[in-house]
Each structure stands twice: as structure tokens, then as C-alpha cells.
Coordinates of C-alpha atoms and ligand atoms in Angstrom, one line a residue:
M298 CA -57.0 -44.6 84.2
T299 CA -54.5 -45.6 86.8
N300 CA -55.6 -47.5 89.8
Q301 CA -53.5 -45.8 92.2
A302 CA -54.0 -48.7 94.2
E303 CA -52.2 -51.0 91.6
S304 CA -49.2 -51.5 89.7
I305 CA -47.7 -49.0 87.6
R306 CA -47.4 -51.2 84.0
V307 CA -44.6 -50.0 82.3
G308 CA -42.9 -50.9 78.8
V309 CA -39.7 -49.8 78.2
L310 CA -38.0 -49.7 74.7
G311 CA -34.6 -49.8 73.7
A312 CA -35.0 -52.6 76.5
R313 CA -31.2 -54.1 75.0
G314 CA -29.6 -50.6 75.7
R315 CA -26.8 -49.6 77.7
M316 CA -29.6 -47.0 80.2
G317 CA -32.4 -49.2 78.8
L318 CA -31.2 -52.5 80.7
E319 CA -30.7 -50.3 84.0
V320 CA -34.5 -48.3 83.3
C321 CA -35.4 -52.7 83.5
K322 CA -33.4 -53.1 86.4
A323 CA -34.6 -49.6 88.3
V324 CA -39.2 -50.9 87.8
D325 CA -38.2 -54.3 87.8
A326 CA -37.2 -53.7 91.7
A327 CA -39.5 -50.6 92.3
G328 CA -42.9 -52.1 94.5
D329 CA -45.0 -49.8 92.4
M330 CA -44.5 -50.8 88.7
E331 CA -44.4 -53.7 86.7
L332 CA -42.8 -54.5 84.1
V333 CA -44.6 -55.7 81.6
A334 CA -42.7 -55.4 77.9
M335 CA -39.0 -55.0 76.9
L336 CA -39.1 -53.5 73.1
D337 CA -36.2 -53.5 70.8
Q338 CA -35.3 -52.7 67.7
G339 CA -37.1 -55.0 65.6
D340 CA -39.6 -55.9 68.2
E341 CA -43.5 -54.9 67.2
L342 CA -44.6 -51.9 69.5
F343 CA -48.3 -53.1 69.8
K344 CA -46.9 -56.1 72.5
A345 CA -46.3 -53.8 74.5
S346 CA -50.3 -52.6 74.2
E347 CA -51.0 -56.5 74.8
A348 CA -49.2 -56.1 77.8
H349 CA -51.4 -53.1 78.5
A350 CA -48.4 -51.0 79.1
Q351 CA -50.0 -47.5 80.3
V352 CA -46.2 -45.7 80.9
F353 CA -43.6 -46.2 77.8
V354 CA -40.3 -45.5 78.9
D355 CA -37.8 -45.0 76.1
F356 CA -34.3 -44.3 75.6
T357 CA -33.6 -45.4 72.0
T358 CA -31.9 -43.4 69.2
P359 CA -32.5 -39.3 67.9
D360 CA -33.7 -41.7 64.8
A361 CA -36.5 -43.4 66.4
V362 CA -38.1 -41.8 69.4
M363 CA -39.9 -40.0 67.0
D364 CA -42.1 -42.9 65.6
N365 CA -42.2 -44.4 69.2
L366 CA -43.9 -41.6 70.2
R367 CA -46.9 -41.2 67.2
W368 CA -47.0 -44.7 68.0
A369 CA -47.4 -44.6 71.8
V370 CA -49.8 -41.5 72.2
D371 CA -51.8 -42.6 69.4
Q372 CA -52.3 -45.2 71.7
G373 CA -52.9 -43.6 74.1
I374 CA -49.8 -44.5 76.8
S375 CA -48.1 -41.7 78.6
V376 CA -44.5 -41.3 77.6
V377 CA -41.3 -40.8 79.3
V378 CA -38.7 -39.8 76.8
G379 CA -34.6 -39.7 77.7
T380 CA -33.4 -40.2 73.9
T381 CA -31.9 -37.1 72.7
G382 CA -32.3 -34.9 69.8
F383 CA -35.7 -33.0 70.3
T384 CA -35.6 -29.7 68.6
D385 CA -37.6 -27.2 69.3
E386 CA -39.6 -28.9 65.4
R387 CA -40.2 -31.9 67.3
L388 CA -41.3 -30.4 70.4
S389 CA -44.3 -28.6 69.0
Q390 CA -45.1 -31.9 66.8
V391 CA -45.4 -33.9 69.8
R392 CA -48.2 -30.9 71.6
E393 CA -50.0 -31.2 67.9
W394 CA -49.9 -34.9 68.6
L395 CA -50.8 -34.7 72.9
A396 CA -53.7 -32.6 71.8
A397 CA -55.6 -35.1 70.1
K398 CA -55.6 -36.6 72.9
P399 CA -56.1 -35.3 76.1
G400 CA -55.2 -37.0 79.4
V401 CA -51.7 -38.7 77.5
G402 CA -48.6 -37.1 78.4
V403 CA -45.2 -36.9 77.9
L404 CA -41.8 -35.6 79.4
V405 CA -38.9 -35.5 77.6
A406 CA -35.5 -34.9 79.9
P407 CA -32.4 -33.8 78.3
N408 CA -30.8 -34.8 81.9
F409 CA -32.6 -37.4 84.3
G410 CA -29.5 -37.2 86.7
L411 CA -31.2 -34.9 90.0
G412 CA -27.3 -33.4 90.1
A413 CA -27.7 -32.7 86.3
V414 CA -31.1 -31.0 86.8
L415 CA -29.2 -28.9 89.6
M416 CA -26.4 -28.2 87.6
M417 CA -28.6 -26.6 84.9
Q418 CA -30.5 -24.3 87.2
F419 CA -27.7 -23.7 88.9
A420 CA -25.6 -22.7 85.6
A421 CA -29.2 -20.1 84.5
R422 CA -29.0 -18.4 87.7
A423 CA -25.3 -18.0 87.7
A424 CA -24.8 -16.6 83.8
R425 CA -26.8 -12.6 83.8
Y426 CA -23.7 -11.8 86.4
F427 CA -21.1 -13.1 84.3
D428 CA -19.6 -11.8 80.5
S429 CA -18.2 -15.3 79.3
V430 CA -19.7 -18.5 79.6
E431 CA -18.7 -21.9 77.6
I432 CA -20.3 -25.5 78.3
I433 CA -17.6 -28.0 78.5
E434 CA -19.8 -32.1 77.6
Q435 CA -17.8 -35.5 78.2
H436 CA -19.3 -38.9 77.4
H437 CA -19.0 -42.2 76.8
P438 CA -16.9 -43.0 73.2
R439 CA -20.7 -44.7 72.2
K440 CA -22.3 -41.8 72.0
L441 CA -24.3 -41.2 68.8
D442 CA -24.8 -37.6 68.8
A443 CA -23.1 -34.2 70.0
P444 CA -23.8 -32.0 71.3
S445 CA -25.2 -34.0 74.1
G446 CA -28.7 -33.2 75.0
T447 CA -27.9 -31.4 78.4
S448 CA -26.1 -29.1 77.0
T449 CA -27.7 -27.9 74.0
H450 CA -30.7 -27.5 77.5
T451 CA -28.6 -25.7 79.0
A452 CA -27.4 -23.4 76.6
H453 CA -30.7 -22.6 75.3
L454 CA -31.5 -21.7 79.3
I455 CA -28.1 -19.9 79.6
A456 CA -28.7 -17.5 76.7
Q457 CA -32.5 -17.2 77.5
A458 CA -31.4 -15.4 80.8
R459 CA -28.3 -13.5 79.6
A460 CA -30.8 -12.1 77.2
E461 CA -33.2 -11.6 79.8
A462 CA -31.0 -8.9 81.8
G463 CA -30.2 -7.3 78.8
L464 CA -25.8 -8.9 78.2
G465 CA -25.2 -8.2 74.7
P466 CA -22.4 -11.7 72.9
M467 CA -19.4 -12.6 74.7
P468 CA -15.7 -10.9 74.3
D469 CA -14.1 -13.1 72.2
A470 CA -11.6 -11.6 70.1
T471 CA -10.8 -14.9 68.4
K472 CA -10.4 -16.0 64.9
E473 CA -11.4 -19.5 65.0
E474 CA -7.6 -21.3 62.6
V475 CA -9.4 -24.8 62.0
D476 CA -12.7 -25.0 61.7
G477 CA -13.7 -26.5 65.2
A478 CA -11.9 -25.5 67.5
R479 CA -14.3 -22.4 68.9
G480 CA -17.0 -25.5 69.7
A481 CA -20.1 -25.4 68.4
D482 CA -21.8 -22.3 69.3
I483 CA -25.3 -23.0 70.1
D484 CA -27.7 -19.8 70.6
G485 CA -24.0 -17.5 71.3
V486 CA -22.8 -20.2 74.0
R487 CA -19.7 -22.3 72.9
V488 CA -20.4 -25.5 73.3
H489 CA -17.2 -28.3 73.4
S490 CA -17.4 -32.1 73.3
V491 CA -15.1 -34.2 74.6
R492 CA -15.0 -38.4 73.9
A493 CA -12.7 -40.6 75.5
A494 CA -12.8 -43.9 77.2
G495 CA -14.4 -44.3 80.5
L496 CA -15.8 -40.7 80.4
V497 CA -19.6 -42.0 81.6
A498 CA -21.5 -38.3 80.9
H499 CA -19.7 -35.1 82.8
Q500 CA -20.5 -31.1 82.3
E501 CA -18.3 -28.4 83.4
V502 CA -19.8 -24.9 82.6
L503 CA -17.3 -22.5 82.8
F504 CA -18.1 -18.4 83.9
G505 CA -16.1 -15.5 83.2
S506 CA -15.7 -12.0 85.3
L507 CA -13.5 -9.2 85.9
G508 CA -10.6 -11.4 87.6
E509 CA -13.2 -14.2 88.5
T510 CA -14.4 -17.7 87.5
L511 CA -16.3 -20.7 88.6
T512 CA -16.8 -23.3 87.1
I513 CA -20.8 -25.0 88.0
R514 CA -19.4 -29.5 87.7
H515 CA -21.6 -32.3 87.9
D516 CA -20.8 -36.4 86.9
S517 CA -22.0 -39.0 86.0
L518 CA -20.3 -41.7 87.0
D519 CA -22.7 -44.7 87.1
R520 CA -26.1 -45.1 85.2
V521 CA -27.9 -45.9 88.3
S522 CA -27.5 -41.7 88.8
F523 CA -30.6 -41.3 86.8
M524 CA -33.0 -44.0 87.7
P525 CA -34.3 -42.3 90.7
G526 CA -35.1 -39.6 88.2
V527 CA -36.9 -42.0 85.4
L528 CA -38.6 -43.1 88.6
L529 CA -40.0 -40.2 89.9
G530 CA -41.0 -39.1 86.1
V531 CA -43.1 -42.4 85.7
R532 CA -44.6 -42.0 89.2
K533 CA -45.7 -38.7 87.7
I534 CA -46.9 -38.2 84.3
L535 CA -49.8 -40.4 84.2
E536 CA -51.0 -37.5 86.8
R537 CA -49.6 -35.2 83.8
P538 CA -51.0 -34.8 80.3
G539 CA -49.7 -32.4 77.9
L540 CA -46.0 -31.8 77.3
T541 CA -43.3 -31.8 79.6
V542 CA -39.6 -30.3 78.7
G543 CA -37.6 -31.3 81.6
L544 CA -37.9 -32.4 84.6
D545 CA -37.9 -29.6 87.0
S546 CA -41.5 -29.2 87.4
F547 CA -42.1 -32.7 88.6
L548 CA -39.2 -32.2 91.7
D549 CA -41.2 -29.1 92.8
Ligands
LIG1852 N1 -31.9 -38.2 79.6 C1 -31.0 -38.8 80.0 O1 -30.7 -38.9 81.6 C2 -30.2 -40.1 79.4 C3 -30.2 -39.9 78.7 N2 -29.7 -40.4 77.4 C4 -30.6 -41.0 75.6 O2 -30.5 -42.0 76.1 C5 -30.3 -42.1 74.5 C6 -29.9 -43.8 74.2 O3 -28.9 -43.7 74.5 P1 -27.9 -44.9 75.3 O4 -28.6 -45.8 76.0 O5 -26.1 -44.7 75.7 O6 -27.6 -46.1 73.6 P2 -27.5 -47.8 73.6 O7 -27.1 -47.0 72.2 O8 -27.2 -48.3 74.1 O9 -29.2 -48.0 73.2 C7 -30.1 -47.9 72.3 C8 -30.7 -48.6 72.2 O10 -32.4 -48.0 71.5 C9 -32.6 -49.7 70.5 N3 -33.4 -49.2 69.4 C10 -32.9 -48.8 68.6 N4 -33.5 -47.7 67.7 C11 -34.9 -48.6 68.1 C12 -36.8 -48.1 68.3 N5 -36.5 -48.0 66.7 N6 -37.4 -48.8 68.9 C13 -36.3 -49.7 70.1 N7 -35.6 -50.0 70.3 C14 -34.3 -49.2 68.9 C15 -31.1 -50.0 70.3 O11 -31.1 -51.3 69.7 C16 -30.3 -49.5 71.9 O12 -30.2 -51.2 72.8 C17 -29.6 -41.4 73.3 O13 -30.2 -40.4 73.2 C18 -28.9 -41.0 75.2 O14 -28.0 -39.8 74.6 C19 -28.8 -41.1 77.3 C20 -28.4 -41.5 79.2 C21 -28.7 -40.3 80.3
LIG1853 O1 -26.1 -40.4 75.5 C1 -24.9 -40.3 76.9 O2 -25.2 -41.3 77.7 C2 -26.5 -38.9 77.1 N1 -26.7 -38.1 77.2 C3 -27.6 -37.3 77.5 C4 -27.2 -36.1 76.8 O3 -27.4 -36.2 75.3 O4 -26.9 -35.0 77.2 C5 -28.0 -37.4 78.9 C6 -26.0 -37.4 79.9 O5 -25.8 -36.9 79.3 C7 -25.8 -39.5 79.3

């Protein structure tokens, strides 16, 4: 149980990675948190329970995250997850683990940037009014996965909004002469992944209809952009048992 007067004891998984390093700094600087464990590949997770971590923050890899989550939930440690690679099957699995551990919370957020959360909400709102929509996500070239978790989540939201509005497939007479030329098809929404040195994390959602286009764009220019969202997740997760997907409900 949390004593609200005390600091929240936080363990960071992936602590030597690009995001993990930034999270360690942010937690360390937060007056209401204590950084009790910094773990990376090869470190034993039990060190975090020995340090009495109440919340884990996981920014590791899609290959590693499920084992970390399983272990944390079993130990009764709540988790704020930024790592990508969450399919519906993975989310169902996490729900199953949590069902046996009432009181434990897991937040899986495809993007902790507050602007990115709004960009996804705006895109979902615009989706019903346009014939066409495509997503262009742009990231640094050391990113391991494509398409990004953010673009996949955005595509799901847009597809859901289009279906609810009764919209059919988008107009598109193009024959793909080279595989991949039209990007990935996620729930009927084309997603194009750009990787280039100098980029951090960027996404455009391009809508089109008769005689007009609407572009909704978000840019993370520095990984500090994710920290207010991560800290919000850490502060709220102890009061939110079960699985929460996306930061949206924590912002309300
Ligand atoms: N949700 C969000 O807002 C954001 C999500 N991400 C996602 O976070 C993940 C990490 O991104 P980066 O920090 O850029 O990657 P990175 O490659 O710089 O860091 C990953 C770290 O995890 C470590 N690691 C691997 N297996 C581990 C294990 N079993 N236990 C503990 N540590 C382990 C690696 O050694 C590495 O230090 C990616 O999936 C990325 O897409 C990145 C930025 C924002
Ligand atoms: O790997 C990254 O850098 C990022 N990953 C997340 C994603 O795949 O959407 C979030 C953000 O785009 C940065």
C-alpha cells in the first residue's frame, strides 16, 4: 500500500537506454519520487523488489517487455510501460495476469508526449469527416520497430472512428508496382515509416476530402517531451488497478 505522504519508490527498466536515462533523471529530480533501482539487460529483476520498488517504468524492447511485466505483476509491483510492440493478444495476456492480482496497475502508453496524445485525439475526431487519411511517422534510425507504436495506435483510432461513422474503404486506384510503395496497411489505414539521422519522434496525419486537406502534426524534438507524461503515469498508477491503455484517461 502507498503512504501518500511518502515518496513513490520507482524502479527503471532499460535504465541505460535513451529513454531510460531520461526517466532516471526525471524521477531523481521529482520531489515526490525516489529512484530505488536502475536495471538494464543482464541485471536481476529481484534487485528491484529487494529495493521495495512500488512502480516500475519500462522502456526496454518489444522482446523483453512481456517477461518484465509478468514478473512485476506477480510481485505486486505496478508498471508504467512505454515500450512498444503491444498487440491485442499481448494486452489480453496482461489483463489475465492482472485479474489474479487485484490492486496492481499497468499503464501501457504508446506515447507519453502530451502533444502526441492530443494529436491522436484530434486525428480520431477528424476521421469521420474525410474520405482519405494516411499517416507518416518519422523517427531516429536506431529505432528497432516499424511502424511506430504511436502510428499503429492512431490507425486503430481512425479506423474505429471511420467504422462508427459508416465510412467505407478510402478511394485509391493505385496498383503497387513495388512492394511497400504504399506503406503498411493497418486496419485499412496506410502508414509510412521514415527513418533518418537527426530525427527524434514525429508524426503527421494527412486527411483529404473534396478540394481540401488537413494535416495534424506532432514533433518530439527532445526526449524530455515524454517526461511529464511518464511522471504523471507514475503518480496515478497506484490508484488505477487493472490495465489502462493510453495516457488519455490519466489526463482527464
Ligand atoms: N511510449 C513512449 O512515449 C515512448 C516509447 N518509446 C519506446 O521505448 C522503447 C525503448 O526506446 P529507447 O530508449 O529509444 O531504446 P534503447 O534501445 O535506447 O533502450 C532500451 C534499453 O533496454 C535495455 N534492455 C533490453 N532488454 C532488457 C531487459 N530484459 N531488461 C532490462 N533492460 C533491457 C537495453 O539494453 C537498452 O538499454 C522502444 O520500444 C521505443 O519505441 C520510446 C520513446 C517514447
Ligand atoms: O522509439 C521511439 O523513439 C519512440 N517510440 C514510440 C513509438 O513507437 O511510437 C513513441 C515515440 O514515437 C518515440
